[in-house]
Short mmCIF file of C-alpha atoms in Angstrom, two decimals:
data_model
loop_
_atom_site.label_atom_id
_atom_site.label_comp_id
_atom_site.label_asym_id
_atom_site.label_seq_id
_atom_site.Cartn_x
_atom_site.Cartn_y
_atom_site.Cartn_z
CA MET Y 279 -15.50 27.30 9.71
CA ALA Y 280 -15.90 27.14 5.89
CA GLU Y 281 -18.50 24.37 5.75
CA ALA Y 282 -19.77 25.57 2.20
CA THR Y 283 -16.43 26.64 0.58
CA GLY Y 284 -13.61 24.69 1.64
CA GLU Y 285 -12.48 21.01 1.08
CA ARG Y 286 -13.62 18.00 2.86
CA LEU Y 287 -11.65 17.90 5.97
CA GLN Y 288 -10.63 14.21 5.35
CA LYS Y 289 -9.44 15.06 2.02
CA LEU Y 290 -7.64 18.44 3.21
CA LEU Y 291 -5.78 16.35 5.98
CA ALA Y 292 -4.81 13.40 3.69
CA ASN Y 293 -3.42 15.93 1.11
CA ALA Y 294 -1.31 17.13 3.81
CA GLY Y 295 0.17 13.73 4.52
CA LEU Y 296 -1.49 13.06 7.94
CA GLY Y 297 -2.88 9.72 7.13
CA SER Y 298 -5.05 8.21 4.25
CA ARG Y 299 -8.61 9.37 3.96
CA ARG Y 300 -9.98 6.31 5.82
CA GLU Y 301 -7.80 6.69 8.94
CA ILE Y 302 -8.96 10.31 9.07
CA GLU Y 303 -12.35 9.59 8.70
CA ARG Y 304 -12.02 7.26 11.72
CA TRP Y 305 -10.28 10.13 13.65
CA ILE Y 306 -13.33 12.38 13.12
CA GLN Y 307 -15.82 9.70 14.25
CA GLU Y 308 -13.27 9.36 17.33
CA GLY Y 309 -13.51 12.89 18.33
CA ARG Y 310 -9.75 13.53 17.61
CA ILE Y 311 -10.08 16.47 15.46
CA THR Y 312 -11.52 19.89 15.88
CA VAL Y 313 -11.95 22.87 13.75
CA ASN Y 314 -11.89 26.28 15.19
CA GLY Y 315 -12.41 24.75 18.48
CA ARG Y 316 -15.15 22.71 17.30
CA PRO Y 317 -15.50 18.87 17.15
CA ALA Y 318 -15.40 17.92 13.35
CA ARG Y 319 -17.88 15.99 11.87
CA LEU Y 320 -17.84 13.57 8.48
CA GLY Y 321 -19.27 16.41 6.61
CA THR Y 322 -17.09 19.29 7.70
CA ARG Y 323 -15.14 21.37 5.23
CA ALA Y 324 -12.41 23.46 5.95
CA THR Y 325 -9.67 25.62 4.55
CA ARG Y 326 -5.93 26.40 5.25
CA GLU Y 327 -7.65 29.69 7.03
CA ASP Y 328 -9.26 27.35 9.62
CA ARG Y 329 -7.66 26.26 12.84
CA ILE Y 330 -7.46 22.60 12.68
CA GLU Y 331 -6.06 20.40 15.68
CA VAL Y 332 -5.58 16.58 15.78
CA ASP Y 333 -5.22 15.49 19.32
CA GLY Y 334 -5.37 18.69 20.60
CA ARG Y 335 -2.05 19.75 18.37
CA PRO Y 336 -2.61 22.33 15.59
CA VAL Y 337 -2.13 21.35 12.28
CA SER Y 338 0.44 23.94 10.97
CA ASP Y 339 -0.32 26.20 7.49
CA LYS Y 340 2.98 25.07 5.90
CA ARG Y 341 1.67 21.42 6.24
CA LEU Y 342 -1.49 22.05 4.77
CA SER Y 343 0.11 23.77 1.74
CA GLY Y 344 1.30 22.12 -1.59
CA ARG Y 345 4.00 19.72 -0.67
CA GLU Y 346 6.29 17.48 -2.63
CA ARG Y 347 5.05 14.18 -3.33
CA TYR Y 348 6.69 10.65 -2.45
CA VAL Y 349 6.63 7.28 -3.28
CA ILE Y 350 8.86 4.36 -2.67
CA LEU Y 351 8.70 0.80 -3.56
CA TYR Y 352 9.65 -1.49 -0.30
CA ASN Y 353 10.30 -5.28 -0.65
CA LYS Y 354 8.82 -6.24 2.47
CA PRO Y 355 10.48 -9.41 3.79
CA GLU Y 356 8.27 -12.32 5.64
CA GLY Y 357 8.21 -11.59 9.65
CA GLU Y 358 7.55 -7.73 9.56
CA MET Y 359 4.57 -6.00 10.42
CA VAL Y 360 2.64 -3.34 8.23
CA THR Y 361 2.02 -1.03 11.36
CA ARG Y 362 3.46 1.94 12.91
CA HIS Y 363 3.92 0.34 16.32
CA ASP Y 364 3.27 -3.37 17.59
CA PRO Y 365 2.65 -3.99 21.20
CA GLU Y 366 4.50 -7.28 21.12
CA GLY Y 367 7.59 -5.47 19.96
CA ARG Y 368 7.83 -7.20 16.49
CA SER Y 369 9.92 -5.61 13.59
CA THR Y 370 7.81 -3.30 11.27
CA VAL Y 371 8.49 -2.00 7.97
CA PHE Y 372 8.67 1.55 9.19
CA ASP Y 373 11.79 0.47 11.50
CA ARG Y 374 13.76 0.23 8.14
CA LEU Y 375 12.63 3.18 5.95
CA PRO Y 376 13.79 7.04 5.92
CA ARG Y 377 11.39 9.55 6.97
CA PRO Y 378 10.04 11.53 4.30
CA PRO Y 379 11.25 15.11 4.31
CA GLN Y 380 7.31 16.17 4.40
CA GLY Y 381 4.24 14.27 6.20
CA ARG Y 382 4.69 10.68 6.94
CA TRP Y 383 4.59 7.38 5.31
CA ILE Y 384 1.09 5.56 4.32
CA ALA Y 385 0.91 2.28 3.46
CA VAL Y 386 -0.74 1.35 0.24
CA GLY Y 387 -2.62 -1.50 1.39
CA ARG Y 388 -1.21 -4.14 3.75
CA LEU Y 389 0.82 -7.50 3.77
CA ASP Y 390 0.23 -9.80 6.74
CA ILE Y 391 3.44 -10.83 8.90
CA ASN Y 392 3.58 -14.10 6.95
CA SER Y 393 3.48 -12.35 3.19
CA ALA Y 394 6.47 -10.85 1.28
CA GLY Y 395 6.67 -8.61 -1.55
CA LEU Y 396 6.10 -5.24 -2.87
CA LEU Y 397 4.56 -2.43 -0.58
CA LEU Y 398 4.00 1.00 -2.17
CA LEU Y 399 4.20 3.77 0.69
CA THR Y 400 3.63 7.47 -0.11
CA ASN Y 401 3.04 10.97 1.87
CA ASP Y 402 0.35 11.69 -0.41
CA GLY Y 403 -3.11 10.72 1.43
CA GLU Y 404 -5.11 10.94 -1.47
CA LEU Y 405 -3.05 9.06 -3.76
CA ALA Y 406 -2.99 6.21 -1.31
CA ASN Y 407 -6.95 6.24 -0.78
CA ARG Y 408 -7.49 6.06 -4.64
CA LEU Y 409 -5.03 3.26 -4.92
CA MET Y 410 -6.83 1.37 -2.19
CA HIS Y 411 -10.25 2.30 -3.19
CA PRO Y 412 -12.33 -0.28 -5.00
CA LYS Y 413 -13.92 2.18 -7.46
CA TYR Y 414 -10.59 2.21 -9.20
CA ARG Y 415 -10.25 -1.17 -9.68
CA ILE Y 416 -6.18 -1.36 -9.25
CA ASP Y 417 -5.16 -4.99 -9.65
CA ARG Y 418 -2.69 -7.07 -7.50
CA GLU Y 419 -0.72 -9.76 -8.61
CA TYR Y 420 0.57 -12.17 -6.17
CA ALA Y 421 3.04 -15.20 -6.52
CA VAL Y 422 1.80 -18.22 -4.45
CA ARG Y 423 3.08 -21.55 -3.40
CA VAL Y 424 0.44 -24.04 -2.93
CA GLN Y 425 0.86 -27.47 -1.29
CA GLY Y 426 -0.99 -30.26 -2.57
CA GLU Y 427 -3.16 -31.21 -5.70
CA VAL Y 428 -4.63 -28.23 -7.59
CA THR Y 429 -7.45 -29.45 -9.99
CA GLU Y 430 -8.94 -27.65 -12.86
CA GLU Y 431 -12.06 -27.60 -11.09
CA MET Y 432 -10.46 -25.58 -8.25
CA VAL Y 433 -9.20 -22.92 -10.58
CA ARG Y 434 -12.42 -22.72 -12.28
CA GLN Y 435 -14.01 -22.09 -8.89
CA LEU Y 436 -11.45 -19.51 -7.95
CA VAL Y 437 -12.04 -17.49 -11.05
CA ASN Y 438 -15.96 -17.63 -10.92
CA GLY Y 439 -16.14 -17.04 -7.57
CA VAL Y 440 -16.28 -18.39 -4.09
CA THR Y 441 -18.19 -17.53 -0.86
CA LEU Y 442 -16.02 -16.27 2.21
CA GLU Y 443 -17.27 -15.10 5.56
CA ASP Y 444 -17.36 -11.49 4.46
CA GLY Y 445 -18.94 -11.99 0.98
CA SER Y 446 -18.09 -13.49 -2.52
CA ALA Y 447 -14.75 -13.13 -3.91
CA ARG Y 448 -12.52 -14.46 -6.83
CA PHE Y 449 -9.62 -14.13 -8.70
CA GLU Y 450 -9.27 -12.41 -12.08
CA ASP Y 451 -6.68 -14.49 -13.21
CA VAL Y 452 -5.06 -17.89 -11.98
CA VAL Y 453 -1.67 -19.07 -13.96
CA GLU Y 454 0.61 -22.16 -12.98
CA SER Y 455 3.85 -21.57 -13.20
CA GLY Y 456 5.84 -24.29 -12.16
CA GLY Y 457 7.31 -26.04 -8.93
CA GLU Y 458 8.05 -29.48 -7.60
CA GLY Y 459 6.41 -32.24 -5.70
CA ILE Y 460 3.47 -31.42 -3.64
CA ASN Y 461 4.39 -27.53 -3.88
CA ARG Y 462 3.12 -25.67 -7.08
CA TRP Y 463 3.66 -21.98 -7.77
CA PHE Y 464 0.72 -20.11 -9.42
CA HIS Y 465 0.40 -16.37 -10.23
CA VAL Y 466 -3.13 -14.82 -9.12
CA VAL Y 467 -4.47 -11.39 -10.01
CA ILE Y 468 -7.18 -9.69 -7.68
CA MET Y 469 -8.93 -6.37 -7.91
CA GLU Y 470 -9.21 -5.80 -4.14
CA GLY Y 471 -7.26 -6.10 -0.72
CA ARG Y 472 -9.75 -7.62 2.15
CA LYS Y 473 -7.86 -8.72 4.89
CA ARG Y 474 -5.94 -12.24 3.99
CA GLU Y 475 -8.12 -12.85 0.80
CA VAL Y 476 -5.77 -14.55 -1.33
CA ARG Y 477 -5.23 -17.13 1.29
CA ARG Y 478 -8.96 -17.25 2.34
CA LEU Y 479 -9.79 -17.96 -1.28
CA TRP Y 480 -7.58 -20.73 -1.70
CA GLU Y 481 -8.44 -22.10 1.75
CA ALA Y 482 -12.07 -21.93 0.51
CA VAL Y 483 -11.29 -24.49 -2.33
CA GLY Y 484 -9.53 -26.92 0.20
CA ALA Y 485 -5.57 -25.61 -0.49
CA ARG Y 486 -3.10 -24.51 1.90
CA VAL Y 487 -0.93 -21.50 0.93
CA SER Y 488 2.67 -22.05 2.25
CA ARG Y 489 4.49 -18.91 0.37
CA LEU Y 490 2.84 -15.67 -0.65
CA LYS Y 491 4.48 -12.88 -2.44
CA ARG Y 492 2.93 -9.75 -3.94
CA VAL Y 493 4.63 -9.09 -7.36
CA ARG Y 494 2.70 -6.10 -8.71
CA TYR Y 495 0.38 -3.68 -7.68
CA GLY Y 496 -1.33 -1.69 -10.70
CA PRO Y 497 1.25 -0.65 -13.29
CA ILE Y 498 4.41 -0.94 -10.70
CA ILE Y 499 6.11 -4.42 -10.81
CA LEU Y 500 8.44 -5.52 -8.19
CA ASP Y 501 11.91 -5.93 -9.62
CA SER Y 502 14.90 -8.29 -8.60
CA ALA Y 503 17.21 -5.35 -8.15
CA VAL Y 504 15.51 -4.82 -5.00
CA ARG Y 505 16.26 -7.25 -2.51
CA ALA Y 506 14.02 -8.18 0.76
CA GLY Y 507 14.38 -5.32 3.14
CA GLN Y 508 15.46 -2.57 0.55
CA TRP Y 509 13.41 0.16 -0.98
CA ARG Y 510 13.89 2.35 -3.85
CA GLU Y 511 11.94 5.33 -5.38
CA LEU Y 512 9.87 5.03 -8.43
CA ASP Y 513 11.10 6.51 -11.80
CA LYS Y 514 9.51 9.13 -14.06
CA ASN Y 515 7.51 6.67 -16.07
CA GLU Y 516 6.51 4.70 -13.21
CA ARG Y 517 5.08 7.73 -11.51
CA LYS Y 518 3.25 8.73 -14.67
CA ALA Y 519 1.53 5.41 -14.76
CA LEU Y 520 0.83 5.50 -11.02
CA LEU Y 521 -1.03 8.63 -11.23
CA ALA Y 522 -2.61 7.78 -14.67
CA ALA Y 523 -4.29 4.59 -13.19
CA VAL Y 524 -6.22 6.47 -10.51
CA GLY Y 525 -6.98 9.51 -12.48
CA MET Y 526 -4.81 12.16 -10.86
CA LYS Y 527 -3.02 14.80 -12.69
CA PRO Y 528 0.73 15.65 -11.87
CA ASP Y 529 -0.43 18.92 -9.85
CA ARG Y 530 2.43 18.54 -7.41
CA PRO Y 531 6.07 18.42 -7.81
CA TRP Y 532 8.00 14.84 -6.94
CA GLY Y 533 10.41 14.79 -4.15
CA THR Y 534 13.67 12.58 -4.01
CA LEU Y 535 15.10 11.13 -1.03
CA PHE Y 536 18.53 10.49 -2.28
CA ARG Y 537 20.97 11.64 -5.51
CA PRO Y 538 21.95 8.88 -7.94
CA GLY Y 539 24.95 7.12 -6.72
CA GLN Y 540 24.52 8.30 -2.82
CA ARG Y 541 23.66 5.45 -0.73
CA PHE Y 542 21.30 5.76 2.33
CA ARG Y 543 21.42 3.41 5.56
CA ARG Y 544 18.85 3.42 8.23
CA GLY Y 545 18.76 0.23 10.04
CA LYS Y 546 19.17 -2.43 7.55
CA ALA Y 547 17.46 -0.65 4.53
CA GLN Y 548 19.38 1.39 1.93
CA GLY Y 549 18.32 3.07 -1.13
CA THR Y 550 20.69 2.40 -4.06
CA PRO Y 551 20.79 2.86 -7.80
CA TRP Y 552 19.02 0.21 -9.79
CA ARG Y 553 18.40 -1.45 -13.04
CA ARG Y 554 14.86 -2.60 -13.86
CA ARG Y 555 14.80 -6.24 -14.18
CA ARG Y 556 11.64 -8.59 -14.01
CA ASP Y 557 11.85 -11.02 -11.13
CA LYS Y 558 11.92 -14.45 -12.73
CA ARG Y 559 12.35 -16.42 -9.48
CA HIS Y 560 9.44 -16.35 -7.11
CA ASP Y 561 11.18 -17.65 -3.98
CA GLU Y 562 14.05 -15.36 -4.29
CA ASP Y 563 13.54 -12.95 -1.48
CA GLY Y 564 10.05 -14.18 -0.24
#
């Protein structure tokens, strides 16, 4: 076992597309990974020359070698789970997506079943980890429909910070963006992705969220050409911006899932050529 000279095991396997670093660290703690026949530890280092097994199955040298990087943008509709298998048999985002030619899809953050909008997926575990890690301060923007009166004092509290059961939290920005009657739309920006954090922040000041749609993740914007249940690949400029946001170099080739003009259909999802347009209607797909 190359403890001193190899790469940290969780990073090596994340780069191979087995999962995010956080997932792989959990597998190590659960005793699911061995290196050269010995149970791995969180400090274990390894190289491609080591015999690595996950749940008793060897990880091939081909998988550990340099691979193409894939990233797609998916417009998640309400009612879908961001999980690989749901014990209740509910629809998941993975039911609608094509399989990447290498590795597997790793969801960048989560959206709960009642939330909609932009979801990034990649086969690059290191990229996924950095996009989710608080260290890199990747902001997320949501369009939120709130029922009831929202006062200036409530907005002030949301920006200055409120106390939740798992610690303090705040929005970086809160901007009203229209609505009718008791339903008002706001755009909010947050720097982290704790469970149901956007909803819980509003609840903390006595407001109720009736619709929630993620419209931006870092430099990537959900454009109206991608309707609910559809996906597209990132363009050249988006790929460059995404890597720059987390301090990664373009050290691997980008893969493509379909050629321009080609239609792909699996379940209800399809990849189609697109033109970038900013989504002006909050409730168009969400």
